[in-house]
XYZ file of C-alpha atoms in Angstrom:
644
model
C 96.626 65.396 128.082
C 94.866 68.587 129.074
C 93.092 71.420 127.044
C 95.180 73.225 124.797
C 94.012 76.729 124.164
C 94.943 78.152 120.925
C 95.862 81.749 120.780
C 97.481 82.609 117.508
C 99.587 85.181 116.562
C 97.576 88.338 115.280
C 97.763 88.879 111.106
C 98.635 86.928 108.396
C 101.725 85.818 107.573
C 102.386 84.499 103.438
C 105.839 85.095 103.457
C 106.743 81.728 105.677
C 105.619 78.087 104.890
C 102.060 77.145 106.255
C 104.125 74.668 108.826
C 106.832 77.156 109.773
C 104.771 79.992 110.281
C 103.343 77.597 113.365
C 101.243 79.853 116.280
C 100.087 82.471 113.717
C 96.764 82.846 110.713
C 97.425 81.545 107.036
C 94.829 82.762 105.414
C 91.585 84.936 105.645
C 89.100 86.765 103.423
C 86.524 89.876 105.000
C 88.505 89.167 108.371
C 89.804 92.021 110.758
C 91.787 91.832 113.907
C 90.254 93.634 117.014
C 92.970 93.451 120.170
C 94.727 90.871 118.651
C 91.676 88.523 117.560
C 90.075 88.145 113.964
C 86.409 88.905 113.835
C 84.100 89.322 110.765
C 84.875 92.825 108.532
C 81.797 95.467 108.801
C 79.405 95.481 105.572
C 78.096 97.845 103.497
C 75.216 99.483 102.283
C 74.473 101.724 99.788
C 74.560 105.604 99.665
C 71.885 106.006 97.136
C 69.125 104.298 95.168
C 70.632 106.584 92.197
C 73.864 105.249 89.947
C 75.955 107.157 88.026
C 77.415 106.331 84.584
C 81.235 105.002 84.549
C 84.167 103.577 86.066
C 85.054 106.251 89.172
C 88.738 106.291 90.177
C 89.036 109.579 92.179
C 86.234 111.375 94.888
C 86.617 114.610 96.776
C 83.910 115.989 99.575
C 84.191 118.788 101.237
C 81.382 121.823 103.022
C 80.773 124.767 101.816
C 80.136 128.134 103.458
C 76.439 127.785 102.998
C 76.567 123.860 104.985
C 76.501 122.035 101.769
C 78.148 118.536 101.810
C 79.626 117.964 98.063
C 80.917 114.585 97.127
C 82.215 114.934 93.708
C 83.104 111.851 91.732
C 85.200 111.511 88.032
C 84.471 108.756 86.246
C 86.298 107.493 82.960
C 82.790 109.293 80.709
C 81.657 111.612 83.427
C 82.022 114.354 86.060
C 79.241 114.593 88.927
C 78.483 115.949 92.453
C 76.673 114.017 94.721
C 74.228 115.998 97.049
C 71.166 114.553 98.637
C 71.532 111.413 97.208
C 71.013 112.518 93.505
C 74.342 112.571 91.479
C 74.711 116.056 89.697
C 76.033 116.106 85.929
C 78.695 118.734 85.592
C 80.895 117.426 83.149
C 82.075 119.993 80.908
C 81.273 120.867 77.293
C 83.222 120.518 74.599
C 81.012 121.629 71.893
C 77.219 122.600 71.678
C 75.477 121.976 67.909
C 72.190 124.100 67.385
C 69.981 123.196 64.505
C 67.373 125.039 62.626
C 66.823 122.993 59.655
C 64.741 120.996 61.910
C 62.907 119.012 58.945
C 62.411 115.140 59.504
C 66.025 115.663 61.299
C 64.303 113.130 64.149
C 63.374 109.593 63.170
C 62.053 106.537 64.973
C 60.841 102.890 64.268
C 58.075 101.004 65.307
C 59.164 98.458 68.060
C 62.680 99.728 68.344
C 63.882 102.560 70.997
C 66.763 103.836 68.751
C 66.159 107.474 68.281
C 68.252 108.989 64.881
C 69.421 112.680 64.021
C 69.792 113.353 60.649
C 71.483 116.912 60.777
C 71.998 119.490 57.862
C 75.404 119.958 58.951
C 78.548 117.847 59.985
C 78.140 117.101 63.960
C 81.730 116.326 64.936
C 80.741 113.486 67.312
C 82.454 109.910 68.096
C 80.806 106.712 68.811
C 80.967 106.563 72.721
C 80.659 110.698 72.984
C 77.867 111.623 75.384
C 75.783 114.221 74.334
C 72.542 116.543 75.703
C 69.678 116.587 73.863
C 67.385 119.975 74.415
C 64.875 122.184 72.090
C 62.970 118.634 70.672
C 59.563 120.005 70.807
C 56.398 117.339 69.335
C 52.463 117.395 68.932
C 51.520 115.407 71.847
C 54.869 115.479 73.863
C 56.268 112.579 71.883
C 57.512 111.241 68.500
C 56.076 107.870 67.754
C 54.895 107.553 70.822
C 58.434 108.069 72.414
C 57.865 110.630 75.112
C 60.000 114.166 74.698
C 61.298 113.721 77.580
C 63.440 110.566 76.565
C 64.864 112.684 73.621
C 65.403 115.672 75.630
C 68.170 113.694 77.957
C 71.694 112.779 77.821
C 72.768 109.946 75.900
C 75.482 108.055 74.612
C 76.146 108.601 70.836
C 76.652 105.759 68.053
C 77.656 107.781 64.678
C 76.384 106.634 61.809
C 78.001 109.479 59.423
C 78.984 112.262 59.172
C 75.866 114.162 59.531
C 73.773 111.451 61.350
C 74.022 109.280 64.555
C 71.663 107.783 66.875
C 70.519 107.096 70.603
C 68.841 104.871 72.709
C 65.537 105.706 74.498
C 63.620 103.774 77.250
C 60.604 103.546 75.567
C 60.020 101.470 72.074
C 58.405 103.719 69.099
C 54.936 102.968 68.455
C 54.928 104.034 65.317
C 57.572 104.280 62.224
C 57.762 108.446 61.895
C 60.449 111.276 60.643
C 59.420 114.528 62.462
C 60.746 118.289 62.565
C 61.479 118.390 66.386
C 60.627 122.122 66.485
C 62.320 125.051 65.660
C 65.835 124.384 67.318
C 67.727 121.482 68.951
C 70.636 121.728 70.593
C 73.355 119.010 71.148
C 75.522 119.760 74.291
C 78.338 117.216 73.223
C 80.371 116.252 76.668
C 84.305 115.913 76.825
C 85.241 112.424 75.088
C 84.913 109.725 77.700
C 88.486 108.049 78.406
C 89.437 104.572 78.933
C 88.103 102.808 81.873
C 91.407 100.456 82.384
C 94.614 100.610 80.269
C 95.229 99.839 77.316
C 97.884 98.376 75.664
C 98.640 96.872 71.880
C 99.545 97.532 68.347
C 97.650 100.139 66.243
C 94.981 99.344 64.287
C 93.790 96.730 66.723
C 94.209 99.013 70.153
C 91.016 100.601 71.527
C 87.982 101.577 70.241
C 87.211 103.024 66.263
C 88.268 106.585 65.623
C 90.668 106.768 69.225
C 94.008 107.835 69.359
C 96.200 104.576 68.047
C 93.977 104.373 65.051
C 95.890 105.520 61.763
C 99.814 104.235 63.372
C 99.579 100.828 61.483
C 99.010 97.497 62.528
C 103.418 97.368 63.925
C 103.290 100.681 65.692
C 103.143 100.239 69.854
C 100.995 102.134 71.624
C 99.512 103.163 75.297
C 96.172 104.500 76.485
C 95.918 105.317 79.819
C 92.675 104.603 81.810
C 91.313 108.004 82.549
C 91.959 109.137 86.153
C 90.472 112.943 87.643
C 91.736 114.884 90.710
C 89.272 116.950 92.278
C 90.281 119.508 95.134
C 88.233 122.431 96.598
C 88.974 125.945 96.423
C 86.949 127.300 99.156
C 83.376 126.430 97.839
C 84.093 125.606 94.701
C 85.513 122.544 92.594
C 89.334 122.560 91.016
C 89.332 119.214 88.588
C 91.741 117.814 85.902
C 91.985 114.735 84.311
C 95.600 113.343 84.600
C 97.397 115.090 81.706
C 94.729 116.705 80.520
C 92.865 119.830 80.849
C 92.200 121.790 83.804
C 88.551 122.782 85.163
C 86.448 124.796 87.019
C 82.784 124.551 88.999
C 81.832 127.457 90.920
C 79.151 126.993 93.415
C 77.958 130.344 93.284
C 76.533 132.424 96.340
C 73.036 131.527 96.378
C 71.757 129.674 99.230
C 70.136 127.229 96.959
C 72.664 125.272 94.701
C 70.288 123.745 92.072
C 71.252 126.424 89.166
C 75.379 125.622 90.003
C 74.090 121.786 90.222
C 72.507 121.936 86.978
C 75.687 123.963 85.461
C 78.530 121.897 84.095
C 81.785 122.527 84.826
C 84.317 124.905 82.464
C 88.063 125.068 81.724
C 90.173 127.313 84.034
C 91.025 129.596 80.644
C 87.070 130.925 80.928
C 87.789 131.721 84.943
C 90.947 133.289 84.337
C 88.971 135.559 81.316
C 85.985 136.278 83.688
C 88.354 136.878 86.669
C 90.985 139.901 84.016
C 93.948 137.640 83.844
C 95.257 136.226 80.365
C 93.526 132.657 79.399
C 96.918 131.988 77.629
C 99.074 131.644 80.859
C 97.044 128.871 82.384
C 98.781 125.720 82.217
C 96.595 124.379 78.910
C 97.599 120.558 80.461
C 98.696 119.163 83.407
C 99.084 116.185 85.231
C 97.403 116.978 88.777
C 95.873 119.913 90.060
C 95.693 120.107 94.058
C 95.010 123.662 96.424
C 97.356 124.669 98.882
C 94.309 124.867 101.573
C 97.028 126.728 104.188
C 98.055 129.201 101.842
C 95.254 129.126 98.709
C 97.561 128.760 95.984
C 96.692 126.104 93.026
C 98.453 124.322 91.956
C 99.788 122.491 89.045
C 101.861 118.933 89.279
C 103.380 118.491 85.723
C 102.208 121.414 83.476
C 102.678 122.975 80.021
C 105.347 125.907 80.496
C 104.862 129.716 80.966
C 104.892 130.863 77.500
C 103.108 128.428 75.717
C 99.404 127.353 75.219
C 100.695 123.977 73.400
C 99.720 120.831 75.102
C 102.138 119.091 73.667
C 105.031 121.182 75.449
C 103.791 119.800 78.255
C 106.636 119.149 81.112
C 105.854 116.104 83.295
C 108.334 117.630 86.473
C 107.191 121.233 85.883
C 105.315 122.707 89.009
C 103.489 126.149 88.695
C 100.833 127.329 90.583
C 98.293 130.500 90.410
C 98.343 133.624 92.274
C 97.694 133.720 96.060
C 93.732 133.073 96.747
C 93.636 133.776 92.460
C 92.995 130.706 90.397
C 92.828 132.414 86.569
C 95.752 133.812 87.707
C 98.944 131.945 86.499
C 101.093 134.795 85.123
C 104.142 135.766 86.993
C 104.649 139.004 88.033
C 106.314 141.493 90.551
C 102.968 141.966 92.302
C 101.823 138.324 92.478
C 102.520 135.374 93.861
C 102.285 132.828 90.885
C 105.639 131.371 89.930
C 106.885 127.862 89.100
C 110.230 125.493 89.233
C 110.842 122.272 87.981
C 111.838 118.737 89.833
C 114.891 118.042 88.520
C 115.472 114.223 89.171
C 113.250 111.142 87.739
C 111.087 111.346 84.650
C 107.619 112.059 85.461
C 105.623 113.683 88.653
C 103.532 110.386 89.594
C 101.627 112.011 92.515
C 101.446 114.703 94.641
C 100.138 114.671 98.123
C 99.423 117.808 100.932
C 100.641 116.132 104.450
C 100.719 118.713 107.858
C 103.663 121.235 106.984
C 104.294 119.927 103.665
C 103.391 118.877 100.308
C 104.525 115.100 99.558
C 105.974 114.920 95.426
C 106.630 111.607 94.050
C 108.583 111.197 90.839
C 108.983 108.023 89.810
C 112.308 107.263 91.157
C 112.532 110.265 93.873
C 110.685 112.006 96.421
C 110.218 115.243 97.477
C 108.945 117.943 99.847
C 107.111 121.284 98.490
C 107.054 123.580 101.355
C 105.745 127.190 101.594
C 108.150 130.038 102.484
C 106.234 133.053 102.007
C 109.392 134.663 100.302
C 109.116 135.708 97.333
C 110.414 132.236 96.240
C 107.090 131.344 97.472
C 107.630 128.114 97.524
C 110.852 125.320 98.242
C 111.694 121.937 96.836
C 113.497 119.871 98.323
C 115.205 115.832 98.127
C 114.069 113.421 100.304
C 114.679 110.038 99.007
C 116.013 108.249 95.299
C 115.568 104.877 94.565
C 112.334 104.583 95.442
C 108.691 103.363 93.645
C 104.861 103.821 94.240
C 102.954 101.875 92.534
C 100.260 104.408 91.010
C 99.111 107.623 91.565
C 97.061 106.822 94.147
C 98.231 103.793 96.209
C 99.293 106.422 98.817
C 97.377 108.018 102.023
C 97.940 109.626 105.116
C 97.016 108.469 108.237
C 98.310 109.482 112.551
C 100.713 112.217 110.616
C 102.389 108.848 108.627
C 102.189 108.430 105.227
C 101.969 105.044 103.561
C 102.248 103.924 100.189
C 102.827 100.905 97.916
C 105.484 100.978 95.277
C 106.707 98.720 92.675
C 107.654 95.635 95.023
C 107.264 97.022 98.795
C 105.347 98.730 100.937
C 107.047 102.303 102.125
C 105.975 104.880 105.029
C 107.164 108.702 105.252
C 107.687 109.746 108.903
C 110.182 112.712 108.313
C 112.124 110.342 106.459
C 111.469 107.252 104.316
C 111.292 103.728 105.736
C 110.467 100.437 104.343
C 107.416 98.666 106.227
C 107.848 95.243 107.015
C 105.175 92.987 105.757
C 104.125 89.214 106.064
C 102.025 89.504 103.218
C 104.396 91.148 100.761
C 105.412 87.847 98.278
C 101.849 86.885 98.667
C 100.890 90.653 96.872
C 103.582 91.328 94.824
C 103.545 88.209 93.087
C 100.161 87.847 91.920
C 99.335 91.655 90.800
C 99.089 92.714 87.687
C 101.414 94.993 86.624
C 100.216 96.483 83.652
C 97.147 97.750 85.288
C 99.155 98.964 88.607
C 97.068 102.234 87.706
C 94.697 101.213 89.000
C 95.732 100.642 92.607
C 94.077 102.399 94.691
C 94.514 103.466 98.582
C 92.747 104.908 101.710
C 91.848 104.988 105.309
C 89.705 103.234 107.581
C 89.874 105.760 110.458
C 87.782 104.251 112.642
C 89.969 100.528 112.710
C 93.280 102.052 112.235
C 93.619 101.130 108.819
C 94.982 101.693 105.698
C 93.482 99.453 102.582
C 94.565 98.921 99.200
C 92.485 97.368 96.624
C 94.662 95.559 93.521
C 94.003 93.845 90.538
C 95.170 90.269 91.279
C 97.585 88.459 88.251
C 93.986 86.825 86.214
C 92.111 89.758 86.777
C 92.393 93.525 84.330
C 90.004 94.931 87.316
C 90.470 95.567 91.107
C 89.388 92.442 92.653
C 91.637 91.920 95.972
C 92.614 94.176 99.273
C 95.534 94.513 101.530
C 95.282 95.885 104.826
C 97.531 97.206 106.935
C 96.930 98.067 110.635
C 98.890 100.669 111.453
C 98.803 100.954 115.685
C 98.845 96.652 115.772
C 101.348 96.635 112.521
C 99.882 93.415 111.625
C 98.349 92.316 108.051
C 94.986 90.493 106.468
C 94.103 90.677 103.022
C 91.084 89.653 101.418
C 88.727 90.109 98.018
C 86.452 92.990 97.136
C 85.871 94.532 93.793
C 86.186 98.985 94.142
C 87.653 101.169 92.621
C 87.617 104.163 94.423
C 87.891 104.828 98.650
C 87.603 108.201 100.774
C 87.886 108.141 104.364
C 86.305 112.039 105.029
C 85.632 113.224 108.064
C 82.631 115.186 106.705
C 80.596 111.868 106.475
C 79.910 109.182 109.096
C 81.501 106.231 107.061
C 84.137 105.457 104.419
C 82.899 105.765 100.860
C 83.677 103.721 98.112
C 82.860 102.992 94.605
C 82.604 100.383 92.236
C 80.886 99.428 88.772
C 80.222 95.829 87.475
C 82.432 94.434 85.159
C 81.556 92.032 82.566
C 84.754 90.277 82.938
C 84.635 87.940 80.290
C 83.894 90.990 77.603
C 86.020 93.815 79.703
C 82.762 95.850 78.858
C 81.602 98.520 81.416
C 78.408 98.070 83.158
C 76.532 101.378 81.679
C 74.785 103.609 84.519
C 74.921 101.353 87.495
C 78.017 102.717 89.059
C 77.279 102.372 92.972
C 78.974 104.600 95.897
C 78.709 102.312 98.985
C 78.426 103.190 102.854
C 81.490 100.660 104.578
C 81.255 99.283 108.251
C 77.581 100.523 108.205
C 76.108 96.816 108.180
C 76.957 93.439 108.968
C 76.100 92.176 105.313
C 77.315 93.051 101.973
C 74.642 95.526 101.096
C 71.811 92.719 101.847
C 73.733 90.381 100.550
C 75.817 87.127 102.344
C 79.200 87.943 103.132
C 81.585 85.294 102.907
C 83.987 85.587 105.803
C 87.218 82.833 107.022
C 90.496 82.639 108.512
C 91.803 79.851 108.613
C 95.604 78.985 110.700
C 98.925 77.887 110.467
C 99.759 73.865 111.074
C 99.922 73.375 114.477
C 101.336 70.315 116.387
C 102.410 68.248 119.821
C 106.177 67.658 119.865
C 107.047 68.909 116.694
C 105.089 66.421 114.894
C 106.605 63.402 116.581
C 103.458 61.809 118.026
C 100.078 61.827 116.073
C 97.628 64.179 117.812
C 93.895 62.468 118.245
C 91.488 65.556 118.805
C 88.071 64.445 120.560
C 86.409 67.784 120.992
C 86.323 71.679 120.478
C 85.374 73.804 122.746
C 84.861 77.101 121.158
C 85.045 80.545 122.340
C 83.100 82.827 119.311
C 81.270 85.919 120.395
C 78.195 87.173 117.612
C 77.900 90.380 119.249
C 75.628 92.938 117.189
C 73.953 90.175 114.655
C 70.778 90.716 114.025
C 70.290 87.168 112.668
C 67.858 84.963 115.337
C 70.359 82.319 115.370
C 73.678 83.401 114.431
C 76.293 80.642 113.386
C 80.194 79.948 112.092
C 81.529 76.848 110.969
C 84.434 75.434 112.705
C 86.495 73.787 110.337
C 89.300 71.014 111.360
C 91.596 70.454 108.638
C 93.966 67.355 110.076
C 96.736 65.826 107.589
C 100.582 64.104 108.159
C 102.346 66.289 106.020
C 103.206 69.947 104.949
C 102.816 68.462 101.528
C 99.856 66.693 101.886
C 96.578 67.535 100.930
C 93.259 67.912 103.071
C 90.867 65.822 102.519
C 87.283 64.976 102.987
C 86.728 61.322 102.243
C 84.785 59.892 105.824
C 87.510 56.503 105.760
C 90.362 58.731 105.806
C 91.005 59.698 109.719
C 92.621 62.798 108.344
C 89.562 63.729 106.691
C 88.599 67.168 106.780
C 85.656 67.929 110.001
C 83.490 70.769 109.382
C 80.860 71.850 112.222
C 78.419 74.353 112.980
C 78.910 76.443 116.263
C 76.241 78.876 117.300
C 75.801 81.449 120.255
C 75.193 78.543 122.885
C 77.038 75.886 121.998
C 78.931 74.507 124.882
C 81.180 71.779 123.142
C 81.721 69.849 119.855
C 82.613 66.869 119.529
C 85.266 65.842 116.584
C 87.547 63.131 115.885
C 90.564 63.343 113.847
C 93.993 62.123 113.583
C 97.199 63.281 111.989
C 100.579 64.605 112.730
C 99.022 68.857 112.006
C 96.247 70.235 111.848
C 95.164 73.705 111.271
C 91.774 75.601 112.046
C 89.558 77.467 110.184
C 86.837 79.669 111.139
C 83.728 80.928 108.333
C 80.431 82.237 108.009
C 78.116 82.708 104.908
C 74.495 83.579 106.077
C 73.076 86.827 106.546
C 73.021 88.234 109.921
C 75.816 87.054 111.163
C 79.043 88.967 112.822
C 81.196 86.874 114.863
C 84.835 87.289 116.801
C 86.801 84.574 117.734
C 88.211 84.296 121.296
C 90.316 81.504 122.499
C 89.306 78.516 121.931
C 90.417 74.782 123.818
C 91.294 71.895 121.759
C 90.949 68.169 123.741
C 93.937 66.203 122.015
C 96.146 63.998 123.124
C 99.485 61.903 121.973
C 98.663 58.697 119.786
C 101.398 56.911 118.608
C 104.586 57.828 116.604
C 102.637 56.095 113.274
């Protein structure tokens, strides 16, 4: 019998049987198809030697007038900008404690690094608040031999009572001492850090001491949401919120260095609309999502407290309002401004909202709708687009070749001018390992450059995002894969994707503290210096439908390593032979359906194999450093042997 070339289908197909799904790929991990054939998924590097300190669900970059390139990032404990490489603290201030009865208020131990304030007055902190330390002044520039400069930092607070808590330093004490810490110290205590995943329980027992289920009893159900930002520019400055929470400000300023804004953390929209004349009382004291009409420079506000009322707990999750044109501490309607608001009037919450072309994309969570600009003095129109629909979080939707895409509770959707459902051979595989009680945490983006649009999931054994779905959107084909992010922008203002992540210890769902890493993708061929593990592996195949046996001799293979920088780039060619669908592979040497693994490199001309069975399938990998590989067409010597 002749060569067979094998040319598979491009994608991956999970929602047929391995055997039925004949011609096409099974499975894959970090694989990619490029004009129809799979070939290793770019790596990633690193954007900085510097971390930050959280879990970060949400980014934002944008220019400014005087060339800057912001990347702002809100983690669950922090708010920063990322400029040069160094990430910028701007979270904002809830409270700042200045001390003059400085006396032995500052004590160390010898051998230990725990630094504790014992203050004359009640400090109003929680266990898990980050705070600023400044003012600690010491004979010597340290305090038992713990340099000031340790103690005059941020750090995260354990309370001890109500008048004392402590921090952890870098450097052990040398000495056991209680000293004044001069004249005054100040204690700029940060907005309370949220949770970095959901959480879910009974009372008592849900989240951490002194958090918001404590004091409902041990029967009482309750929900903490993982704390998400949204971040949006208005013109050089920063617009931020965390989902149904407050709303802030960062001004940039209009000096042509930034270091004094940098340095400056960000304050609630009340103090802007104050500074800027307007009444503090009419801006929206809680909202959902705050997001700038860039065409016409309104803000604003996706679920919101009303007009009227400076009472978060009024809050109205399908309220919209938004500011005055090109005014954000403007929110007060009136017959010479533009501010205004109306209410969605069909589901039960505002999940997301999303600024397309012409329009501004609203998801309840049963309907969708379009916000578009009139420019009467309406100034803005709602209208229905679609019921009965789902997305699966608040940000498991993006925009990409004027389509939007999204994932909802149990299908994929896309928005064209009207809402379709998009077919998808991986959608069983998905939707039935996911976790659905931390669906918030789904998270979606573009890949520009391949045509992409990526989601990253928590699989059904995982609380964290551990897997990826892609969907090609000019070859509407599907691969899927594992990587751990949680965050993805796809800006134009820098070369490469960005994404973010922060290890997990798994096994103690604790947070990794202050090695959150932003990472460069398709910028390497390794996972930032590290082996990537790359496969794809087919469908069954057969000769006459699995009437004769098939006895394979040799490969010959048809791989490409284009762009390695390895010396001697190499895949292994995997034949995986058996008799039935049912059956398992093998790799005992007796068995002639055993399981033939071999290594092809840039110059190999042939392999030689031999196997029998009724099907076999064939798998492609790599695992060494170096390596990036795409897979051609490869010829398969087999022939007919016997009907048993």
């Amino acid at each position: 019998m002749p060569l067979i070339k094998l040319q598979f289908r491009p994608g991956v197909n999970r929602d047929q049987t391995n055997y039925s799904g004949e011609g096409g790929w099974y499975e894959c991990d970090k694989v990619r198809f490029r004009s129809g054939y799979p070939e290793k998924l770019g790596g990633w590097t690193r954007t900085t030697s510097n971390n930050f300190v959280g879990i970060c669900r949400q980014m934002a970059n944008w220019s400014t007038t005087y060339s800057d390139n912001f990347l702002a990032l809100g983690t669950n404990s922090h708010l920063y900008i990322e400029a040069g490489g160094y990430y910028y603290n701007i979270t904002p201030v809830r409270d700042t404690l200045t001390t003059t009865d400085t006396d032995n208020c500052i004590s160390v131990s010898s051998g230990s690094a725990v630094v504790t304030f014992n203050l004359a007055a009640a400090h109003g902190l929680n266990s898990g608040d980050y705070a600023t330390v400044s003012g600690v002044v010491s004979v010597g520039d340290a305090v038992g031999g713990i340099p000031i400069t340790e103690i005059n930092a941020e750090h995260l607070v354990t309370v001890i009572d109500t008048d004392s808590f402590s921090v952890e330093v870098a450097t052990a004490a040398t000495s056991t001492v209680s000293a004044t810490g001069g004249t005054a110290i100040n204690i700029a205590v940060q907005i309370a850090p949220g949770y970095a995943i959901s959480v879910q329980g009974y009372g008592w027992g849900t989240g951490t001491w002194g958090r918001a289920a404590w004091g409902l009893g041990s029967t009482a159900p309750y929900y903490l949401p993982q704390e998400d930002w949204w971040l949006d520019n208005f013109d050089n400055d920063l617009v931020a919120n965390i989902r149904n929470g407050a709303p802030y400000y960062w001004e940039r300023g209009t000096s042509t260095d930034p270091s004094t804004a940098l340095a400056t953390p960000a304050v609630t929209l009340q103090t802007i609309a104050t500074a800027a004349g307007a009444n503090p009382d009419d801006v929206p004291a809680k909202v959902m999502q705050l997001m700038v009409s860039q065409q016409d420079k309104h803000l604003l506000a996706f679920g919101a407290v009303p007009f009227g009322s400076t009472d978060a707990a009024d809050f109205d999750p399908l309220l919209i309002r938004w500011s005055d044109q090109d005014n954000p501490g403007q929110w007060g309607p009136t017959p010479t401004n533009s501010a205004g608001f109306l209410r969605v009037s069909r589901g039960s919450a505002i999940v997301r909202a999303l600024p397309t072309r012409q329009e501004i994309l609203v998801w309840t969570n049963s309907h969708l709708y379009t916000l578009q600009f009139t420019g009467t003095t309406d100034v803005y129109a709602l209208q229905e687009y679609a019921d009965n629909i789902s997305i699966a979080s608040p940000r498991a939707v993006a925009t990409a070749a004027s389509i939007t895409y999204w994932m909802g509770q149990d299908k994929f959707y896309a928005y064209t001018g009207r809402v379709e459902t998009v077919p998808c051979s991986l959608r069983n595989y998905v939707f039935t390992d996911i976790n659905e009680m931390q669906m918030d945490q789904i998270v979606c983006g573009t890949n520009e450059q391949w045509n992409e649009i990526w989601w990253f999931y928590p699989s059904s054994d995982s609380d964290y995002n551990n897997r990826y779905v892609i969907f090609n959107h000019l070859d509407k084909v599907w691969y899927y894969g594992t990587i751990d992010r949680t965050a993805w922008l796809d800006t134009p203002l820098r070369k490469y994707p960005i994404a973010a992540n922060t290890p997990i210890d798994v096994t103690e769902s604790v947070v990794t503290e202050g090695v959150g890493t932003a990472y460069y993708h398709e910028t390497a061929i390794d996972a930032d210096g590290a082996p990537m593990d790359s496969y794809i592996q087919s469908n069954d195949f057969d000769i006459e439908d699995g009437g004769q046996y098939m006895l394979t001799r040799r490969v010959i293979p048809d791989v490409t390593f284009d762009t390695s920088t390895s010396s001697a780039p190499e895949i292994t060619l995997t034949i995986r032979p058996r008799n039935f669908p049912g059956s398992t592979y093998t790799e005992d040497a007796a068995d002639s359906q055993r399981v033939i693994e071999t290594s092809v490199g840039a110059y190999t001309d042939q392999v030689f194999i031999r196997a029998r069975a009724r099907q076999m399938a064939m798998k492609i990998s790599s695992d060494q450093l170096g390596v990036q590989w795409q897979l051609g067409s490869p010829r398969l010597d087999v022939r007919p042997d016997g009907r048993r």
